[in-house]
Amino acid sequence: MLLPYYLLAAAAAVMASPTVYLIRHGEKPDDGGNGLSAQGVQRAQCLRSVFGKDSKYNIGYIMAQTPKKSGKRTRPYETVRPLADDLGLTVDTSCDRDDPKCVKKAVENYKGDGNILICWQHEALTDIVKKLGADDAPEYPSDRFDLIWTDPSPYTKITETTSEQCPGLDG
């Protein structure tokens, strides 16, 4: 008679697990400099609506790769900071760009309300998805900045790829 109870408890645990959304940082300057280009700043502002409090995404935790003190690798943080400010969240920058194991641990340890948004360098997104559990993780296209990958628990497959649909930038 305890079997139905355990099945219900297991189902509740899966239902309570957050969905992970993965995005690339905003556009970079043509000269390869640090930070975001004007289009990247525009994208960061757009994400305030895409993932904001009135969106379907219900973001409760935001991660971006650790910026370098030299000013390099700041684009992911700069991309999600305006959204985090709107949501009253702190961006977790504790994981290095090339440390998908750290990202997996952070996802596993997250016990808060809402879903997880991860903003990273595009080439490393595939490694993160693989480390979370997807064997067939796609490659993020180098010529796109607008894709949202949806990776629901148990994180074994990207189930949806959509565009942020930022006006003047996408589509």
PDB file of C-alpha atoms in Angstrom:
ATOM      1  CA  MET A   1       0.000   0.000   0.000  1.00  0.00           C
ATOM      2  CA  LEU A   2       2.962   2.334   0.337  1.00  0.00           C
ATOM      3  CA  LEU A   3       3.838   2.073  -3.357  1.00  0.00           C
ATOM      4  CA  PRO A   4       1.259   4.690  -4.480  1.00  0.00           C
ATOM      5  CA  TYR A   5       2.624   7.086  -1.855  1.00  0.00           C
ATOM      6  CA  TYR A   6       6.182   6.677  -3.140  1.00  0.00           C
ATOM      7  CA  LEU A   7       5.044   7.114  -6.736  1.00  0.00           C
ATOM      8  CA  LEU A   8       3.214  10.290  -5.786  1.00  0.00           C
ATOM      9  CA  ALA A   9       6.253  11.592  -3.894  1.00  0.00           C
ATOM     10  CA  ALA A  10       8.524  10.829  -6.854  1.00  0.00           C
ATOM     11  CA  ALA A  11       6.138  12.554  -9.260  1.00  0.00           C
ATOM     12  CA  ALA A  12       5.969  15.606  -6.994  1.00  0.00           C
ATOM     13  CA  ALA A  13       9.762  15.783  -6.865  1.00  0.00           C
ATOM     14  CA  VAL A  14      10.010  15.751 -10.662  1.00  0.00           C
ATOM     15  CA  MET A  15       7.235  18.325 -11.002  1.00  0.00           C
ATOM     16  CA  ALA A  16       9.007  20.576  -8.504  1.00  0.00           C
ATOM     17  CA  SER A  17      12.273  20.465 -10.443  1.00  0.00           C
ATOM     18  CA  PRO A  18      12.901  23.657 -12.374  1.00  0.00           C
ATOM     19  CA  THR A  19      13.166  23.941 -16.119  1.00  0.00           C
ATOM     20  CA  VAL A  20      16.517  25.249 -17.328  1.00  0.00           C
ATOM     21  CA  TYR A  21      16.544  27.868 -20.090  1.00  0.00           C
ATOM     22  CA  LEU A  22      19.860  28.511 -21.813  1.00  0.00           C
ATOM     23  CA  ILE A  23      20.725  31.589 -23.866  1.00  0.00           C
ATOM     24  CA  ARG A  24      23.783  33.115 -25.443  1.00  0.00           C
ATOM     25  CA  HIS A  25      25.060  36.499 -24.325  1.00  0.00           C
ATOM     26  CA  GLY A  26      24.106  39.577 -26.329  1.00  0.00           C
ATOM     27  CA  GLU A  27      25.918  40.779 -29.412  1.00  0.00           C
ATOM     28  CA  LYS A  28      29.558  41.777 -29.129  1.00  0.00           C
ATOM     29  CA  PRO A  29      31.357  44.770 -30.634  1.00  0.00           C
ATOM     30  CA  ASP A  30      32.598  44.388 -34.213  1.00  0.00           C
ATOM     31  CA  ASP A  31      36.149  45.127 -33.067  1.00  0.00           C
ATOM     32  CA  GLY A  32      36.055  42.162 -30.660  1.00  0.00           C
ATOM     33  CA  GLY A  33      36.333  44.432 -27.634  1.00  0.00           C
ATOM     34  CA  ASN A  34      34.932  43.712 -24.195  1.00  0.00           C
ATOM     35  CA  GLY A  35      31.306  44.183 -23.275  1.00  0.00           C
ATOM     36  CA  LEU A  36      28.191  44.391 -25.393  1.00  0.00           C
ATOM     37  CA  SER A  37      27.651  46.248 -28.651  1.00  0.00           C
ATOM     38  CA  ALA A  38      24.684  48.610 -29.035  1.00  0.00           C
ATOM     39  CA  GLN A  39      22.685  45.628 -30.326  1.00  0.00           C
ATOM     40  CA  GLY A  40      23.776  43.581 -27.308  1.00  0.00           C
ATOM     41  CA  VAL A  41      22.574  46.317 -24.956  1.00  0.00           C
ATOM     42  CA  GLN A  42      19.297  46.385 -26.897  1.00  0.00           C
ATOM     43  CA  ARG A  43      18.999  42.600 -26.461  1.00  0.00           C
ATOM     44  CA  ALA A  44      19.679  42.873 -22.715  1.00  0.00           C
ATOM     45  CA  GLN A  45      16.827  45.380 -22.470  1.00  0.00           C
ATOM     46  CA  CYS A  46      14.549  43.139 -24.554  1.00  0.00           C
ATOM     47  CA  LEU A  47      15.187  40.182 -22.240  1.00  0.00           C
ATOM     48  CA  ARG A  48      13.532  42.174 -19.464  1.00  0.00           C
ATOM     49  CA  SER A  49      10.243  41.565 -21.306  1.00  0.00           C
ATOM     50  CA  VAL A  50      11.026  38.112 -22.687  1.00  0.00           C
ATOM     51  CA  PHE A  51      11.872  36.617 -19.276  1.00  0.00           C
ATOM     52  CA  GLY A  52      10.317  39.261 -16.996  1.00  0.00           C
ATOM     53  CA  LYS A  53       7.861  38.738 -14.164  1.00  0.00           C
ATOM     54  CA  ASP A  54       4.852  38.702 -16.507  1.00  0.00           C
ATOM     55  CA  SER A  55       6.399  36.125 -18.851  1.00  0.00           C
ATOM     56  CA  LYS A  56       5.677  32.404 -19.034  1.00  0.00           C
ATOM     57  CA  TYR A  57       9.227  31.559 -17.931  1.00  0.00           C
ATOM     58  CA  ASN A  58       8.917  32.204 -14.165  1.00  0.00           C
ATOM     59  CA  ILE A  59      12.642  32.814 -13.653  1.00  0.00           C
ATOM     60  CA  GLY A  60      13.799  32.424 -10.051  1.00  0.00           C
ATOM     61  CA  TYR A  61      17.541  31.934 -10.525  1.00  0.00           C
ATOM     62  CA  ILE A  62      19.968  33.412 -13.058  1.00  0.00           C
ATOM     63  CA  MET A  63      23.498  32.238 -13.833  1.00  0.00           C
ATOM     64  CA  ALA A  64      26.214  33.823 -15.966  1.00  0.00           C
ATOM     65  CA  GLN A  65      29.828  32.787 -16.329  1.00  0.00           C
ATOM     66  CA  THR A  66      32.410  34.405 -14.062  1.00  0.00           C
ATOM     67  CA  PRO A  67      33.666  37.676 -15.575  1.00  0.00           C
ATOM     68  CA  LYS A  68      37.419  38.277 -15.671  1.00  0.00           C
ATOM     69  CA  LYS A  69      38.865  41.148 -13.638  1.00  0.00           C
ATOM     70  CA  SER A  70      40.450  42.376 -16.875  1.00  0.00           C
ATOM     71  CA  GLY A  71      36.967  43.117 -18.244  1.00  0.00           C
ATOM     72  CA  LYS A  72      36.861  40.063 -20.480  1.00  0.00           C
ATOM     73  CA  ARG A  73      34.001  37.552 -20.355  1.00  0.00           C
ATOM     74  CA  THR A  74      31.546  40.165 -19.068  1.00  0.00           C
ATOM     75  CA  ARG A  75      28.960  39.833 -21.853  1.00  0.00           C
ATOM     76  CA  PRO A  76      26.828  37.086 -20.241  1.00  0.00           C
ATOM     77  CA  TYR A  77      26.556  39.035 -16.990  1.00  0.00           C
ATOM     78  CA  GLU A  78      25.831  42.309 -18.802  1.00  0.00           C
ATOM     79  CA  THR A  79      23.159  40.542 -20.850  1.00  0.00           C
ATOM     80  CA  VAL A  80      21.111  39.350 -17.854  1.00  0.00           C
ATOM     81  CA  ARG A  81      21.856  42.048 -15.259  1.00  0.00           C
ATOM     82  CA  PRO A  82      18.917  44.325 -16.240  1.00  0.00           C
ATOM     83  CA  LEU A  83      16.534  41.354 -16.017  1.00  0.00           C
ATOM     84  CA  ALA A  84      17.971  40.294 -12.667  1.00  0.00           C
ATOM     85  CA  ASP A  85      17.538  43.843 -11.355  1.00  0.00           C
ATOM     86  CA  ASP A  86      13.881  43.837 -12.454  1.00  0.00           C
ATOM     87  CA  LEU A  87      13.256  40.473 -10.778  1.00  0.00           C
ATOM     88  CA  GLY A  88      15.135  41.369  -7.596  1.00  0.00           C
ATOM     89  CA  LEU A  89      17.617  38.552  -8.192  1.00  0.00           C
ATOM     90  CA  THR A  90      21.386  38.370  -7.899  1.00  0.00           C
ATOM     91  CA  VAL A  91      23.170  36.850 -10.884  1.00  0.00           C
ATOM     92  CA  ASP A  92      25.192  33.818  -9.803  1.00  0.00           C
ATOM     93  CA  THR A  93      28.625  34.238 -11.412  1.00  0.00           C
ATOM     94  CA  SER A  94      30.374  31.558  -9.378  1.00  0.00           C
ATOM     95  CA  CYS A  95      31.103  29.204 -12.296  1.00  0.00           C
ATOM     96  CA  ASP A  96      33.897  29.697 -14.803  1.00  0.00           C
ATOM     97  CA  ARG A  97      33.096  29.624 -18.510  1.00  0.00           C
ATOM     98  CA  ASP A  98      34.780  26.257 -18.983  1.00  0.00           C
ATOM     99  CA  ASP A  99      33.377  24.521 -15.880  1.00  0.00           C
ATOM    100  CA  PRO A 100      30.089  22.798 -16.808  1.00  0.00           C
ATOM    101  CA  LYS A 101      30.440  20.579 -13.728  1.00  0.00           C
ATOM    102  CA  CYS A 102      30.072  23.682 -11.544  1.00  0.00           C
ATOM    103  CA  VAL A 103      26.925  24.681 -13.460  1.00  0.00           C
ATOM    104  CA  LYS A 104      25.444  21.206 -13.020  1.00  0.00           C
ATOM    105  CA  LYS A 105      26.104  21.364  -9.281  1.00  0.00           C
ATOM    106  CA  ALA A 106      24.444  24.795  -9.051  1.00  0.00           C
ATOM    107  CA  VAL A 107      21.374  23.518 -10.921  1.00  0.00           C
ATOM    108  CA  GLU A 108      21.172  20.450  -8.673  1.00  0.00           C
ATOM    109  CA  ASN A 109      21.538  22.572  -5.529  1.00  0.00           C
ATOM    110  CA  TYR A 110      18.898  25.146  -6.503  1.00  0.00           C
ATOM    111  CA  LYS A 111      15.901  24.709  -4.220  1.00  0.00           C
ATOM    112  CA  GLY A 112      14.142  28.014  -4.788  1.00  0.00           C
ATOM    113  CA  ASP A 113      10.938  28.880  -6.570  1.00  0.00           C
ATOM    114  CA  GLY A 114      10.907  29.385 -10.290  1.00  0.00           C
ATOM    115  CA  ASN A 115      13.013  28.228 -13.191  1.00  0.00           C
ATOM    116  CA  ILE A 116      16.673  28.714 -14.054  1.00  0.00           C
ATOM    117  CA  LEU A 117      18.094  30.993 -16.758  1.00  0.00           C
ATOM    118  CA  ILE A 118      21.686  30.336 -17.826  1.00  0.00           C
ATOM    119  CA  CYS A 119      23.458  32.917 -20.011  1.00  0.00           C
ATOM    120  CA  TRP A 120      26.847  31.833 -21.344  1.00  0.00           C
ATOM    121  CA  GLN A 121      29.344  31.917 -24.170  1.00  0.00           C
ATOM    122  CA  HIS A 122      27.725  30.019 -27.050  1.00  0.00           C
ATOM    123  CA  GLU A 123      30.358  27.304 -27.505  1.00  0.00           C
ATOM    124  CA  ALA A 124      30.210  26.377 -23.816  1.00  0.00           C
ATOM    125  CA  LEU A 125      26.400  26.031 -23.821  1.00  0.00           C
ATOM    126  CA  THR A 126      26.660  22.637 -25.520  1.00  0.00           C
ATOM    127  CA  ASP A 127      29.058  21.408 -22.825  1.00  0.00           C
ATOM    128  CA  ILE A 128      26.670  22.585 -20.108  1.00  0.00           C
ATOM    129  CA  VAL A 129      23.731  20.763 -21.692  1.00  0.00           C
ATOM    130  CA  LYS A 130      25.815  17.587 -21.999  1.00  0.00           C
ATOM    131  CA  LYS A 131      26.935  17.808 -18.373  1.00  0.00           C
ATOM    132  CA  LEU A 132      23.316  18.264 -17.254  1.00  0.00           C
ATOM    133  CA  GLY A 133      22.509  14.946 -18.932  1.00  0.00           C
ATOM    134  CA  ALA A 134      21.692  15.362 -22.628  1.00  0.00           C
ATOM    135  CA  ASP A 135      23.598  12.938 -24.826  1.00  0.00           C
ATOM    136  CA  ASP A 136      22.552  14.644 -28.054  1.00  0.00           C
ATOM    137  CA  ALA A 137      23.182  18.276 -27.125  1.00  0.00           C
ATOM    138  CA  PRO A 138      23.024  20.568 -30.155  1.00  0.00           C
ATOM    139  CA  GLU A 139      25.685  23.070 -31.161  1.00  0.00           C
ATOM    140  CA  TYR A 140      24.654  26.690 -30.644  1.00  0.00           C
ATOM    141  CA  PRO A 141      25.000  28.435 -34.030  1.00  0.00           C
ATOM    142  CA  SER A 142      27.815  30.994 -34.091  1.00  0.00           C
ATOM    143  CA  ASP A 143      25.723  33.428 -36.151  1.00  0.00           C
ATOM    144  CA  ARG A 144      22.733  33.549 -33.759  1.00  0.00           C
ATOM    145  CA  PHE A 145      22.224  35.444 -30.515  1.00  0.00           C
ATOM    146  CA  ASP A 146      18.473  34.944 -30.097  1.00  0.00           C
ATOM    147  CA  LEU A 147      17.914  31.259 -29.372  1.00  0.00           C
ATOM    148  CA  ILE A 148      16.372  29.971 -26.162  1.00  0.00           C
ATOM    149  CA  TRP A 149      17.015  26.313 -25.394  1.00  0.00           C
ATOM    150  CA  THR A 150      14.465  24.671 -23.092  1.00  0.00           C
ATOM    151  CA  ASP A 151      15.842  21.798 -20.987  1.00  0.00           C
ATOM    152  CA  PRO A 152      13.206  20.472 -18.560  1.00  0.00           C
ATOM    153  CA  SER A 153      13.995  18.117 -15.708  1.00  0.00           C
ATOM    154  CA  PRO A 154      15.543  15.524 -15.780  1.00  0.00           C
ATOM    155  CA  TYR A 155      17.705  17.564 -18.231  1.00  0.00           C
ATOM    156  CA  THR A 156      18.224  14.807 -20.781  1.00  0.00           C
ATOM    157  CA  LYS A 157      17.079  16.686 -23.885  1.00  0.00           C
ATOM    158  CA  ILE A 158      16.560  20.150 -25.302  1.00  0.00           C
ATOM    159  CA  THR A 159      12.826  19.924 -25.923  1.00  0.00           C
ATOM    160  CA  GLU A 160      12.337  23.285 -27.591  1.00  0.00           C
ATOM    161  CA  THR A 161      14.397  25.912 -29.381  1.00  0.00           C
ATOM    162  CA  THR A 162      12.700  29.284 -29.796  1.00  0.00           C
ATOM    163  CA  SER A 163      13.691  32.840 -30.657  1.00  0.00           C
ATOM    164  CA  GLU A 164      13.691  35.687 -28.164  1.00  0.00           C
ATOM    165  CA  GLN A 165      11.939  37.730 -30.898  1.00  0.00           C
ATOM    166  CA  CYS A 166      13.563  41.002 -29.889  1.00  0.00           C
ATOM    167  CA  PRO A 167      12.196  43.794 -32.113  1.00  0.00           C
ATOM    168  CA  GLY A 168      14.789  45.154 -34.521  1.00  0.00           C
ATOM    169  CA  LEU A 169      17.191  42.288 -33.791  1.00  0.00           C
ATOM    170  CA  ASP A 170      15.482  38.986 -34.573  1.00  0.00           C
ATOM    171  CA  GLY A 171      13.510  37.645 -37.483  1.00  0.00           C
TER     172      GLY A 171
END
